[in-house]
Short mmCIF file of C-alpha atoms in Angstrom, two decimals:
data_model
loop_
_atom_site.label_atom_id
_atom_site.label_comp_id
_atom_site.label_asym_id
_atom_site.label_seq_id
_atom_site.Cartn_x
_atom_site.Cartn_y
_atom_site.Cartn_z
CA ALA N 1 7.03 10.44 -12.85
CA GLN N 2 6.95 6.85 -11.64
CA SER N 3 3.66 5.10 -12.22
CA VAL N 4 2.10 1.68 -12.54
CA ALA N 5 -0.99 0.60 -14.42
CA GLN N 6 -3.22 -2.35 -13.68
CA PRO N 7 -5.36 -2.66 -16.80
CA GLU N 8 -7.91 -5.10 -15.38
CA ASP N 9 -10.34 -4.15 -12.64
CA GLN N 10 -11.21 -7.79 -12.12
CA VAL N 11 -9.83 -11.18 -13.08
CA ASN N 12 -11.94 -14.32 -12.89
CA VAL N 13 -10.38 -17.76 -12.82
CA ALA N 14 -11.50 -21.25 -11.87
CA GLU N 15 -9.82 -23.03 -8.99
CA GLY N 16 -6.89 -25.11 -10.16
CA ASN N 17 -6.27 -22.99 -13.25
CA PRO N 18 -3.25 -20.72 -13.63
CA LEU N 19 -3.78 -17.04 -12.91
CA THR N 20 -2.14 -13.86 -14.13
CA VAL N 21 -2.69 -10.36 -12.78
CA LYS N 22 -1.18 -7.74 -15.05
CA CYS N 23 0.93 -4.73 -14.18
CA THR N 24 2.91 -2.35 -16.38
CA TYR N 25 5.20 0.36 -15.11
CA SER N 26 6.75 3.64 -16.15
CA VAL N 27 9.92 4.76 -14.37
CA SER N 28 13.05 6.75 -14.87
CA GLY N 29 15.99 4.64 -13.84
CA ASN N 30 15.91 1.12 -12.50
CA PRO N 31 12.52 0.03 -11.20
CA TYR N 32 11.87 -1.29 -7.71
CA LEU N 33 8.57 -3.16 -8.05
CA PHE N 34 6.24 -4.70 -5.49
CA TRP N 35 3.05 -6.73 -5.23
CA TYR N 36 0.69 -6.51 -2.27
CA VAL N 37 -2.52 -8.39 -1.49
CA GLN N 38 -5.49 -7.10 0.49
CA TYR N 39 -8.03 -9.51 1.95
CA PRO N 40 -11.46 -8.14 2.96
CA ASN N 41 -11.31 -5.75 5.91
CA ARG N 42 -7.58 -6.24 6.26
CA GLY N 43 -4.47 -4.19 5.58
CA LEU N 44 -2.18 -4.78 2.64
CA GLN N 45 0.23 -7.69 2.90
CA PHE N 46 3.55 -7.82 1.10
CA LEU N 47 3.79 -10.62 -1.49
CA LEU N 48 7.05 -10.08 -3.34
CA LYS N 49 9.42 -7.51 -4.78
CA TYR N 50 11.84 -7.07 -7.65
CA ILE N 51 14.97 -5.03 -7.05
CA THR N 52 17.55 -6.56 -9.34
CA GLY N 53 18.72 -9.96 -10.53
CA ASP N 54 16.60 -12.87 -11.67
CA ASN N 55 13.58 -11.81 -13.72
CA LEU N 56 11.38 -14.42 -12.04
CA VAL N 57 10.69 -13.50 -8.45
CA LYS N 58 9.12 -15.95 -6.02
CA GLY N 59 7.00 -14.73 -3.16
CA SER N 60 4.52 -15.75 -0.49
CA TYR N 61 1.60 -18.18 -0.86
CA GLY N 62 3.00 -19.71 -4.07
CA PHE N 63 2.89 -16.48 -6.06
CA GLU N 64 5.60 -15.37 -8.44
CA ALA N 65 6.10 -12.42 -10.73
CA GLU N 66 7.95 -12.01 -13.99
CA PHE N 67 9.89 -8.83 -14.63
CA ASN N 68 10.08 -7.96 -18.32
CA LYS N 69 12.16 -4.89 -19.05
CA SER N 70 11.40 -4.69 -22.76
CA GLN N 71 7.65 -4.78 -22.16
CA THR N 72 7.89 -2.75 -18.90
CA SER N 73 5.72 -5.33 -17.19
CA PHE N 74 5.68 -7.08 -13.84
CA HIS N 75 2.82 -9.58 -14.01
CA LEU N 76 1.82 -11.61 -10.98
CA LYS N 77 1.30 -15.32 -11.56
CA LYS N 78 0.36 -18.51 -9.81
CA PRO N 79 0.33 -21.96 -11.44
CA SER N 80 -2.81 -23.21 -9.69
CA ALA N 81 -5.35 -20.80 -8.17
CA LEU N 82 -7.13 -21.41 -4.87
CA VAL N 83 -10.50 -20.01 -3.80
CA SER N 84 -8.64 -18.48 -0.85
CA ASP N 85 -6.57 -16.39 -3.30
CA SER N 86 -9.65 -14.24 -3.94
CA ALA N 87 -8.62 -10.74 -2.86
CA LEU N 88 -7.57 -7.32 -4.12
CA TYR N 89 -4.06 -7.16 -5.57
CA PHE N 90 -1.95 -4.02 -5.86
CA CYS N 91 1.15 -3.45 -7.91
CA ALA N 92 3.49 -0.70 -6.72
CA VAL N 93 6.70 1.00 -7.76
CA ARG N 94 9.16 2.94 -5.67
CA GLY N 95 8.70 6.63 -6.33
CA PRO N 96 11.32 9.36 -6.69
CA ALA N 97 13.11 10.70 -3.64
CA MET N 98 11.24 13.48 -1.84
CA ASN N 99 12.72 16.45 0.05
CA THR N 100 13.83 14.30 2.95
CA GLY N 101 15.15 11.53 0.74
CA PHE N 102 12.08 9.44 1.52
CA GLN N 103 10.91 7.32 -1.39
CA LYS N 104 7.23 6.50 -1.30
CA LEU N 105 5.47 3.62 -2.97
CA VAL N 106 3.27 4.54 -5.93
CA PHE N 107 0.35 2.14 -6.15
CA GLY N 108 -1.80 0.98 -9.03
CA THR N 109 -5.57 1.09 -8.76
CA GLY N 110 -5.82 -2.57 -7.82
CA THR N 111 -7.19 -5.72 -9.48
CA ARG N 112 -9.82 -7.85 -7.82
CA LEU N 113 -9.17 -11.55 -8.26
CA LEU N 114 -12.14 -13.89 -8.00
CA VAL N 115 -11.42 -17.61 -7.93
CA SER N 116 -14.48 -19.78 -8.38
CA PRO N 117 -14.76 -23.32 -6.99
CA ASN A 1 4.93 -9.37 17.46
CA ALA A 2 2.08 -6.88 16.91
CA GLY A 3 3.53 -5.07 13.87
CA VAL A 4 1.52 -1.95 13.05
CA THR A 5 -1.56 -1.26 15.17
CA GLN A 6 -4.25 1.18 14.11
CA THR A 7 -7.18 2.42 16.16
CA PRO A 8 -10.08 2.78 15.81
CA LYS A 9 -11.11 0.29 13.12
CA PHE A 10 -14.31 2.17 12.29
CA GLN A 11 -15.42 5.74 12.90
CA VAL A 12 -18.35 7.93 11.89
CA LEU A 13 -17.86 11.69 12.17
CA LYS A 14 -20.09 14.64 11.53
CA THR A 15 -18.88 17.35 9.18
CA GLY A 16 -16.69 19.79 11.08
CA GLN A 17 -15.68 17.41 13.87
CA SER A 18 -12.05 16.64 14.55
CA MET A 19 -10.44 13.38 15.50
CA THR A 20 -7.13 11.57 15.70
CA LEU A 21 -6.36 8.23 14.07
CA GLN A 22 -3.78 6.36 16.07
CA CYS A 23 -0.89 4.33 14.67
CA ALA A 24 1.78 2.48 16.62
CA GLN A 25 4.52 0.10 15.52
CA ASP A 26 6.79 -2.09 17.61
CA MET A 27 9.42 -2.93 15.00
CA ASN A 28 11.67 0.09 15.61
CA HIS A 29 11.12 1.25 12.04
CA GLU A 30 12.32 4.77 11.28
CA TYR A 31 9.94 5.38 8.37
CA MET A 32 6.20 5.71 8.80
CA SER A 33 3.46 6.83 6.41
CA TRP A 34 -0.23 7.48 6.18
CA TYR A 35 -2.15 6.52 3.03
CA ARG A 36 -5.78 6.79 2.10
CA GLN A 37 -7.49 4.22 -0.09
CA ASP A 38 -10.36 5.23 -2.33
CA PRO A 39 -12.13 3.05 -4.92
CA GLY A 40 -10.49 3.19 -8.34
CA MET A 41 -7.65 5.36 -7.06
CA GLY A 42 -5.32 2.95 -5.30
CA LEU A 43 -3.50 4.30 -2.26
CA ARG A 44 -2.38 7.91 -2.00
CA LEU A 45 0.23 9.24 0.40
CA ILE A 46 -1.03 11.80 2.94
CA HIS A 47 1.96 12.43 5.20
CA TYR A 48 5.11 10.60 6.11
CA SER A 49 7.92 10.64 8.66
CA VAL A 50 11.58 9.66 8.41
CA GLY A 51 12.16 9.66 12.15
CA ALA A 52 11.07 11.17 15.43
CA GLY A 53 10.52 14.89 14.99
CA ILE A 54 10.67 14.80 11.17
CA THR A 55 7.52 14.78 9.06
CA ASP A 56 6.62 15.95 5.59
CA GLN A 57 3.66 16.18 3.22
CA GLY A 58 2.67 13.61 0.68
CA GLU A 59 0.32 13.90 -2.31
CA VAL A 60 -2.91 14.75 -0.47
CA PRO A 61 -2.04 16.51 2.81
CA ASN A 62 -4.81 19.12 2.96
CA GLY A 63 -7.06 18.77 5.99
CA TYR A 64 -4.64 16.51 7.87
CA ASN A 65 -1.88 17.06 10.43
CA VAL A 66 0.74 14.69 11.78
CA SER A 67 3.46 14.67 14.40
CA ARG A 68 6.08 12.12 15.42
CA SER A 69 7.26 12.55 18.98
CA THR A 70 8.47 8.95 19.36
CA THR A 71 9.71 6.27 16.98
CA GLU A 72 6.69 4.11 17.81
CA ASP A 73 3.76 6.47 17.29
CA PHE A 74 2.53 8.42 14.27
CA PRO A 75 -0.98 9.84 14.79
CA LEU A 76 -3.00 11.43 11.99
CA ARG A 77 -5.27 14.32 12.92
CA LEU A 78 -8.30 15.44 10.96
CA LEU A 79 -8.77 19.10 11.76
CA SER A 80 -12.33 19.67 10.53
CA ALA A 81 -13.81 16.60 8.89
CA ALA A 82 -15.39 16.87 5.45
CA PRO A 83 -17.35 14.28 3.45
CA SER A 84 -14.44 14.16 0.98
CA GLN A 85 -12.37 12.60 3.75
CA THR A 86 -14.59 9.52 3.82
CA SER A 87 -12.07 6.80 3.07
CA VAL A 88 -10.06 3.90 4.43
CA TYR A 89 -6.85 5.04 6.09
CA PHE A 90 -3.75 2.91 6.34
CA CYS A 91 -0.65 3.48 8.38
CA ALA A 92 2.56 1.81 7.20
CA SER A 93 6.08 1.49 8.50
CA SER A 94 9.30 0.42 6.82
CA TYR A 95 12.89 -0.29 7.76
CA ASP A 96 14.60 0.58 4.51
CA LEU A 97 14.25 3.86 2.70
CA GLY A 98 14.10 2.38 -0.76
CA ALA A 99 14.32 -1.33 -1.18
CA GLY A 100 12.19 -2.63 1.63
CA GLY A 101 8.52 -3.30 1.59
CA TYR A 102 6.05 -1.70 3.93
CA THR A 103 4.24 -3.27 6.87
CA PHE A 104 0.67 -2.04 6.90
CA GLY A 105 -1.83 -1.70 9.70
CA SER A 106 -5.30 -3.17 9.28
CA GLY A 107 -6.84 0.20 8.48
CA THR A 108 -9.43 2.66 9.79
CA ARG A 109 -12.67 2.99 7.88
CA LEU A 110 -13.86 6.58 8.30
CA THR A 111 -17.23 7.93 7.25
CA VAL A 112 -17.96 11.65 7.40
CA VAL A 113 -21.65 12.55 7.25
#
């Protein structure tokens, strides 16, 4: 079964420092991977996705993610963190096709990022 | 461009009451889903729809009903609320069965007492 793991419940980083939020995946076949961000009392917002091609994917708000097939990882990164980046981050993988052909997203448990001034 | 609109934003129910969470999208997306978000568990799929008149169960469908009479609307009904249904509920729509990302609503925070 498709799954993702986010090993850190929380990541703390100082403003201006680089940040990494970790995600590993387990899939059969080629992975379709996603990152979403959730700000307080808001819905999830799409950040970026990996379908195929370049292993370094660039997304919204200066975030990028590196797909590593050998390590089955898809870590989210940003060169210089902002206090406004503080939020809950979810990694997700496309799940297997269901009866109707629908393919859901399977989410990790989320990582809270806290950026201190 | 409103995207996905969920109402209400907050709701408190007593055990045994029923209610409907509303979801509407204006992007002409065929695919719509309901997820619940619980601490430490990520998001879990409740029900989904691949078009008007076509719905199916997700991972945690018990206690919930859905219908899809139009492309725009996908309401979620709680038949007899239980404390275990205390959660944050998100509606999402998408345009592409596999490769596309979802557009999420802002959520409904439900408390069952």
